[in-house]
Short mmCIF file of C-alpha atoms in Angstrom, two decimals:
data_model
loop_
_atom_site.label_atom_id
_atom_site.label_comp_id
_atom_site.label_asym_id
_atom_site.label_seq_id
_atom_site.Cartn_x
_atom_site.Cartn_y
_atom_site.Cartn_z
CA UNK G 1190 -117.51 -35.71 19.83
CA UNK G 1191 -114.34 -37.26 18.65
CA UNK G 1192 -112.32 -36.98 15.47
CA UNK G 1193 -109.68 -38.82 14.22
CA UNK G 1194 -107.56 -36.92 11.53
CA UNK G 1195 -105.19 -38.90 8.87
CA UNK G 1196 -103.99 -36.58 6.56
CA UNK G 1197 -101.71 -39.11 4.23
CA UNK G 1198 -104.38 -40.90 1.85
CA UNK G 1199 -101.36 -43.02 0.56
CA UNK G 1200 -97.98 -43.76 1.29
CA UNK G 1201 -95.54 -45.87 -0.06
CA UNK G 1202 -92.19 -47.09 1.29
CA UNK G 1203 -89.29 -49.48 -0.28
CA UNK G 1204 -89.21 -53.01 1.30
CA UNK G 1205 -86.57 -53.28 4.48
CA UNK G 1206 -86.72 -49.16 4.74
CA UNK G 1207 -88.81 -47.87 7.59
CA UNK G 1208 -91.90 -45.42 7.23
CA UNK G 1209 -94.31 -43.63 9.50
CA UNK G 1210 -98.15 -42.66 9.32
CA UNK G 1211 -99.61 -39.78 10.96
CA UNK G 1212 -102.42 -39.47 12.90
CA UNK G 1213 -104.24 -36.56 14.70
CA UNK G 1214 -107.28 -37.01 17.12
CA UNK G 1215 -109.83 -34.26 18.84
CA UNK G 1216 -110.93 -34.91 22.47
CA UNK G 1217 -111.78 -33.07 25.44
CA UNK G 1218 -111.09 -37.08 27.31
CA UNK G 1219 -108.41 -37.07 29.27
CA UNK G 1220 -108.56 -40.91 29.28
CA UNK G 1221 -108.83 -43.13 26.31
CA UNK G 1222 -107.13 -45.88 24.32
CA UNK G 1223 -105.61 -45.14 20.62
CA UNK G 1224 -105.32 -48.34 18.49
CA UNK G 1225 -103.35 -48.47 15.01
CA UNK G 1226 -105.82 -51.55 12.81
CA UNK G 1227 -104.47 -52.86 9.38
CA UNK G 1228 -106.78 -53.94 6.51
CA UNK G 1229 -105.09 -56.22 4.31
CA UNK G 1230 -107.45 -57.12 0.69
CA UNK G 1231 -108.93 -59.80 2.61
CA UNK G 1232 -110.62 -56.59 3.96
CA UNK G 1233 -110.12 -58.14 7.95
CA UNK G 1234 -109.13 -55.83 10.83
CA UNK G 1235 -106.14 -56.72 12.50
CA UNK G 1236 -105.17 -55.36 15.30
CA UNK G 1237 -101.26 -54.26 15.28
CA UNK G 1238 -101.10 -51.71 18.02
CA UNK G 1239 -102.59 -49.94 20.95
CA UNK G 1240 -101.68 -47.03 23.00
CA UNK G 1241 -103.46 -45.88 26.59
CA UNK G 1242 -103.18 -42.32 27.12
CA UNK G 1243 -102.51 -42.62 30.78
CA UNK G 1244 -98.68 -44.43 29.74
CA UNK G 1245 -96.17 -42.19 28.44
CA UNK G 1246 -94.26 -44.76 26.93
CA UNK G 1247 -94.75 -45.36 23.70
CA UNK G 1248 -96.18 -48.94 23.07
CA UNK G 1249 -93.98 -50.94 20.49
CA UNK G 1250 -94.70 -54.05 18.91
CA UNK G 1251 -91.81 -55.84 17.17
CA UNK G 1252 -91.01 -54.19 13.91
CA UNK G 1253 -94.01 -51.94 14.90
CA UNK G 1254 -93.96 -48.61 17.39
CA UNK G 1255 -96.16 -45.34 18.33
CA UNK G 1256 -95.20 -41.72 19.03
CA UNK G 1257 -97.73 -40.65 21.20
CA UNK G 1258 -97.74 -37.06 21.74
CA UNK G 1259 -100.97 -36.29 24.16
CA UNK G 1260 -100.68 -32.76 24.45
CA UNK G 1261 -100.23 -32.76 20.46
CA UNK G 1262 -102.87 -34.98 19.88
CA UNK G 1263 -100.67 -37.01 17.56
CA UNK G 1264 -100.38 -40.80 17.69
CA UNK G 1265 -97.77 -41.70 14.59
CA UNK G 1266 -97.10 -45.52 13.54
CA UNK G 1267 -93.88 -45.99 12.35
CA UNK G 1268 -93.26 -49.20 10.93
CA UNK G 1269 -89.63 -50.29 10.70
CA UNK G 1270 -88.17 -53.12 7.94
CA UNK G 1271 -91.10 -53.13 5.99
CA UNK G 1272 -91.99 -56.34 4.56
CA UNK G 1273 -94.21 -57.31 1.50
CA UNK G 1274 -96.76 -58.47 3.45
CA UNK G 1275 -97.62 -54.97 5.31
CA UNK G 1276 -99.41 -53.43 2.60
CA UNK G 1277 -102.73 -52.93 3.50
CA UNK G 1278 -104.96 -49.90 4.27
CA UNK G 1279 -103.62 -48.26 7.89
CA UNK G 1280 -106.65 -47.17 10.15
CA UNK G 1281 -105.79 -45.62 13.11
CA UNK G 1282 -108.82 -45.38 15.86
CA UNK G 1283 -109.72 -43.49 19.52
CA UNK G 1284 -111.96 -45.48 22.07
CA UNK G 1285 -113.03 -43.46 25.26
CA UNK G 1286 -112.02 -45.16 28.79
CA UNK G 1287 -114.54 -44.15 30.02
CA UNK G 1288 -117.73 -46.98 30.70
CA UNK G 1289 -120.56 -44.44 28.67
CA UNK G 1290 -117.74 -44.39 25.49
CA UNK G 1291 -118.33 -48.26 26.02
CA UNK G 1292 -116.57 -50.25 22.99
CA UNK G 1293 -117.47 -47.59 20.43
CA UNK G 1294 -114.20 -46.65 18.44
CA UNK G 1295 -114.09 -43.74 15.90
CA UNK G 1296 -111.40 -44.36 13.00
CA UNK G 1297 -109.70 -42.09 10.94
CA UNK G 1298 -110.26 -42.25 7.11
CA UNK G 1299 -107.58 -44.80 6.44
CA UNK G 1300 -103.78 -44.73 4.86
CA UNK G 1301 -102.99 -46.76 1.85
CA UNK G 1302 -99.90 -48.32 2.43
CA UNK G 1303 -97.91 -49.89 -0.45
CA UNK G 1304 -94.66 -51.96 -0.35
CA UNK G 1305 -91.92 -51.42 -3.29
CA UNK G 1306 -90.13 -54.74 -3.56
CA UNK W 401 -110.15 -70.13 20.01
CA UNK W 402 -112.22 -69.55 16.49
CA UNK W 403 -112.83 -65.81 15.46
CA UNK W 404 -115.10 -63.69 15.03
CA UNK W 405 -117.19 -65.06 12.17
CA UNK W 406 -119.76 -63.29 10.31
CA UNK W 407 -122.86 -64.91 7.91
CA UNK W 408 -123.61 -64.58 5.26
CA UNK W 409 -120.39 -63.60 3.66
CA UNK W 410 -122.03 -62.03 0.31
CA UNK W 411 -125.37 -60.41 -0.19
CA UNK W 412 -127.18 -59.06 -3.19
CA UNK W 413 -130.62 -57.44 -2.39
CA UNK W 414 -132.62 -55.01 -3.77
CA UNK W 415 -133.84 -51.45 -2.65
CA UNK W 416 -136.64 -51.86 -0.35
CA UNK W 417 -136.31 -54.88 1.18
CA UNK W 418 -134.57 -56.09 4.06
CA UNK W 419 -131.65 -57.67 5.43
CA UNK W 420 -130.38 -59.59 8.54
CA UNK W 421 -126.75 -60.13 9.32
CA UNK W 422 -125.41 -62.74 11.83
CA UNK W 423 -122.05 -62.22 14.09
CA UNK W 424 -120.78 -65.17 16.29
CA UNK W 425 -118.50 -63.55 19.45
CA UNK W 426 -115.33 -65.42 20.20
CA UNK W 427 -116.25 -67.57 23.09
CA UNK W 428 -116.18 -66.04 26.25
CA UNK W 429 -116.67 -62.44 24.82
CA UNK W 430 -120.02 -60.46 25.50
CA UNK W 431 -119.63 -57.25 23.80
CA UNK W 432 -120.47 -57.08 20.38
CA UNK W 433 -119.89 -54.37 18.03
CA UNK W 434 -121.13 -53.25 14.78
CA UNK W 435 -119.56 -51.09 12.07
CA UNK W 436 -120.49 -49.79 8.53
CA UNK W 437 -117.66 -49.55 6.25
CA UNK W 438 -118.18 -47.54 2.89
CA UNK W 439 -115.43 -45.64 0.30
CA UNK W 440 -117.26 -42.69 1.08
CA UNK W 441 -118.03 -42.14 4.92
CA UNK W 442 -115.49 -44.72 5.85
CA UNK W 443 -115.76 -46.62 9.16
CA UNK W 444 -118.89 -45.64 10.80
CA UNK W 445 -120.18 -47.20 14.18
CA UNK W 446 -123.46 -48.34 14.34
CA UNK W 447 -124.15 -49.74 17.67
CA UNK W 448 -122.90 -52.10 20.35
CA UNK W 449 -124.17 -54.47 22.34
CA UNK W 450 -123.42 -56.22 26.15
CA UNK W 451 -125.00 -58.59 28.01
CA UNK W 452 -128.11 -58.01 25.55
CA UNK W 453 -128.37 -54.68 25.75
CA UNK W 454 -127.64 -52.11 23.32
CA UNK W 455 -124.87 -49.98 25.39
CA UNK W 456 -124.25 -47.34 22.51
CA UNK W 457 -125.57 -46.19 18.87
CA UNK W 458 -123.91 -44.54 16.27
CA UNK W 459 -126.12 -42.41 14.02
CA UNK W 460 -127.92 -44.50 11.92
CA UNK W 461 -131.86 -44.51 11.18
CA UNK W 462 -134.04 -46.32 12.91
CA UNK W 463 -134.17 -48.61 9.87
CA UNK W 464 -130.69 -50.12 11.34
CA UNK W 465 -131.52 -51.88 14.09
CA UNK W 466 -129.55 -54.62 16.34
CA UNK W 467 -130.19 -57.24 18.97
CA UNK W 468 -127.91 -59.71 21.23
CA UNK W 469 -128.63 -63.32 22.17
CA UNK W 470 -127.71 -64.95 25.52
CA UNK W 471 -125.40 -66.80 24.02
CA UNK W 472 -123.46 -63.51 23.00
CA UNK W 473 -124.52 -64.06 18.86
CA UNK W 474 -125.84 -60.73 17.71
CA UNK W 475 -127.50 -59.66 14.81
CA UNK W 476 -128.32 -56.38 12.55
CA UNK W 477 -131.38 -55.63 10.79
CA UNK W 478 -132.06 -53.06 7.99
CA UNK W 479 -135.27 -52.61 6.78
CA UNK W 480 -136.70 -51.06 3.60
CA UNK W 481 -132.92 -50.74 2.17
CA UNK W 482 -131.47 -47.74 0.62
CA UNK W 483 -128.57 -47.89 -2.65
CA UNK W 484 -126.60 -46.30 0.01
CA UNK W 485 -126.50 -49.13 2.23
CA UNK W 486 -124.40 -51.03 -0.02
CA UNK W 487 -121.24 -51.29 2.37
CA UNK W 488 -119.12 -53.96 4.04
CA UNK W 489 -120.15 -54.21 7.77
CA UNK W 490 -118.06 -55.80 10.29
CA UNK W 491 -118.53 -56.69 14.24
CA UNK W 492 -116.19 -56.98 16.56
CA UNK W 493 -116.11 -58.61 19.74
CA UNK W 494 -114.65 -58.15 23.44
CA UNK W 495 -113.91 -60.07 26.34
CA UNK W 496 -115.58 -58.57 29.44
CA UNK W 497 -113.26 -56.05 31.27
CA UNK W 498 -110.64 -57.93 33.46
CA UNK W 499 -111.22 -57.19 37.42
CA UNK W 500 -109.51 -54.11 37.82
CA UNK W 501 -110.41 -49.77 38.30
CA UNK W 502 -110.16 -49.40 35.01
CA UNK W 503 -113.00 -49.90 31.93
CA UNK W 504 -113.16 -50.30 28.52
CA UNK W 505 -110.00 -51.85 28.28
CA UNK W 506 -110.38 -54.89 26.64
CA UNK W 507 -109.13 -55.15 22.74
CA UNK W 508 -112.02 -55.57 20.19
CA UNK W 509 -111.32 -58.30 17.29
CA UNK W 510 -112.88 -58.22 14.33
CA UNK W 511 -114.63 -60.38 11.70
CA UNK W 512 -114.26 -60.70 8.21
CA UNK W 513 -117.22 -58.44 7.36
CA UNK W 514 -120.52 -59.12 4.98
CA UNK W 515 -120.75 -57.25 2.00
CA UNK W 516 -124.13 -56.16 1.12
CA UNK W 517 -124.78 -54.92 -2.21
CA UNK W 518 -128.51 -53.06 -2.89
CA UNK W 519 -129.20 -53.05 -6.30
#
């Protein structure tokens, strides 16, 4: 089965300054997508980036970006001029490729994110 | 294109009896997915459903269940309810895969949950 490891329950970061959130995952896939979700209070999922292990390059998504390290298992969200309005709680999730993983995605337990105006 | 949206929003029940939540798909998607969110055991799948068919389940009891209507709208069950249901639970929905080798590709979006609370 798969695990998804985040070891930083909270992290904090002064607005405009850039900070990044770890993740580790267990797999014995060799094909799968990695997704970074963000849970505002509203408590909805929003999507803000995704990673398929058969690219090397890392995925980026405006102020958003991913080191993906496969052999290290480590998929790391850094988040770059931080902005009031990403705190939230950081979930970062594995989904198989293959068609028996179907759309089940395992998450991690969550980073607390908090902006410092 | 509306969102995911999930009914009812709030629920207040007590242990033993039961509950049914409603998800409406984005139009167009067929996959539905279900997921139990609690401070505790975190996000936790439950099961997922294509075409009307469950495809995968988490590990629930059998007192979660699940189904999917042909038009896509799925809904969970849980019977004979349990303090430790009390949770948020969200679905989330996908477009079927696009035509190409690969599977499971398509991004799941999610709703904006139903939080049960068992008294």
């Amino acid at each position: 089965a798969q695990t998804v490891t985040q070891s930083q329950p909270e992290m904090s970061v002064q607005e405009a300054e850039t900070v990044t959130l770890s993740c580790t995952y267990d797999t014995s896939e060799s094909d799968y997508y990695l997704f970074w979700y963000k849970q505002p209070p509203s408590r909805q999922m929003i999507l803000v980036i995704r990673q398929e292990a058969y690219k090397q390059q890392n995925a980026t998504e405006n102020r958003f970006s991913v080191n993906f390290q496969k052999a290290a298992k480590s998929f790391s969200l850094k988040i770059s001029d931080s902005q009031l309005g990403d705190a939230a709680m950081y979930f970062c999730a594995y989904r198989s490729a293959y068609i028996m993983g179907a759309q089940k995605l395992v998450f991690g337990q969550g980073t607390r994110l908090t902006i410092n105006p | 294109k509306a969102g995911v949206t999930q009914t009812p929003r709030y629920l207040i029940k007590t242990r033993g009896q039961q509950v049914t939540l409603s998800c409406s798909p984005i139009s167009g998607h067929r996959s539905v997915s279900w997921y139990q969110q609690t401070p505790g055991q975190g996000l936790q799948f439950l099961f997922e459903y294509f075409s009307e068919t469950q495809r995968n389940k988490g590990n629930f009891p059998g007192r979660f269940s699940g189904r999917q209507f042909s038009n896509s709208r799925s809904e969970m069950n849980v019977s004979t309810l349990e303090l430790g249901d009390s949770a948020l639970y969200l679905c989330a929905s996908s477009p079927p895969d696009r035509d190409s080798p690969r599977v499971n590709q398509e991004t799941q979006y999610f709703g904006p949950g139903t939080r049960l609370l068992v008294l």
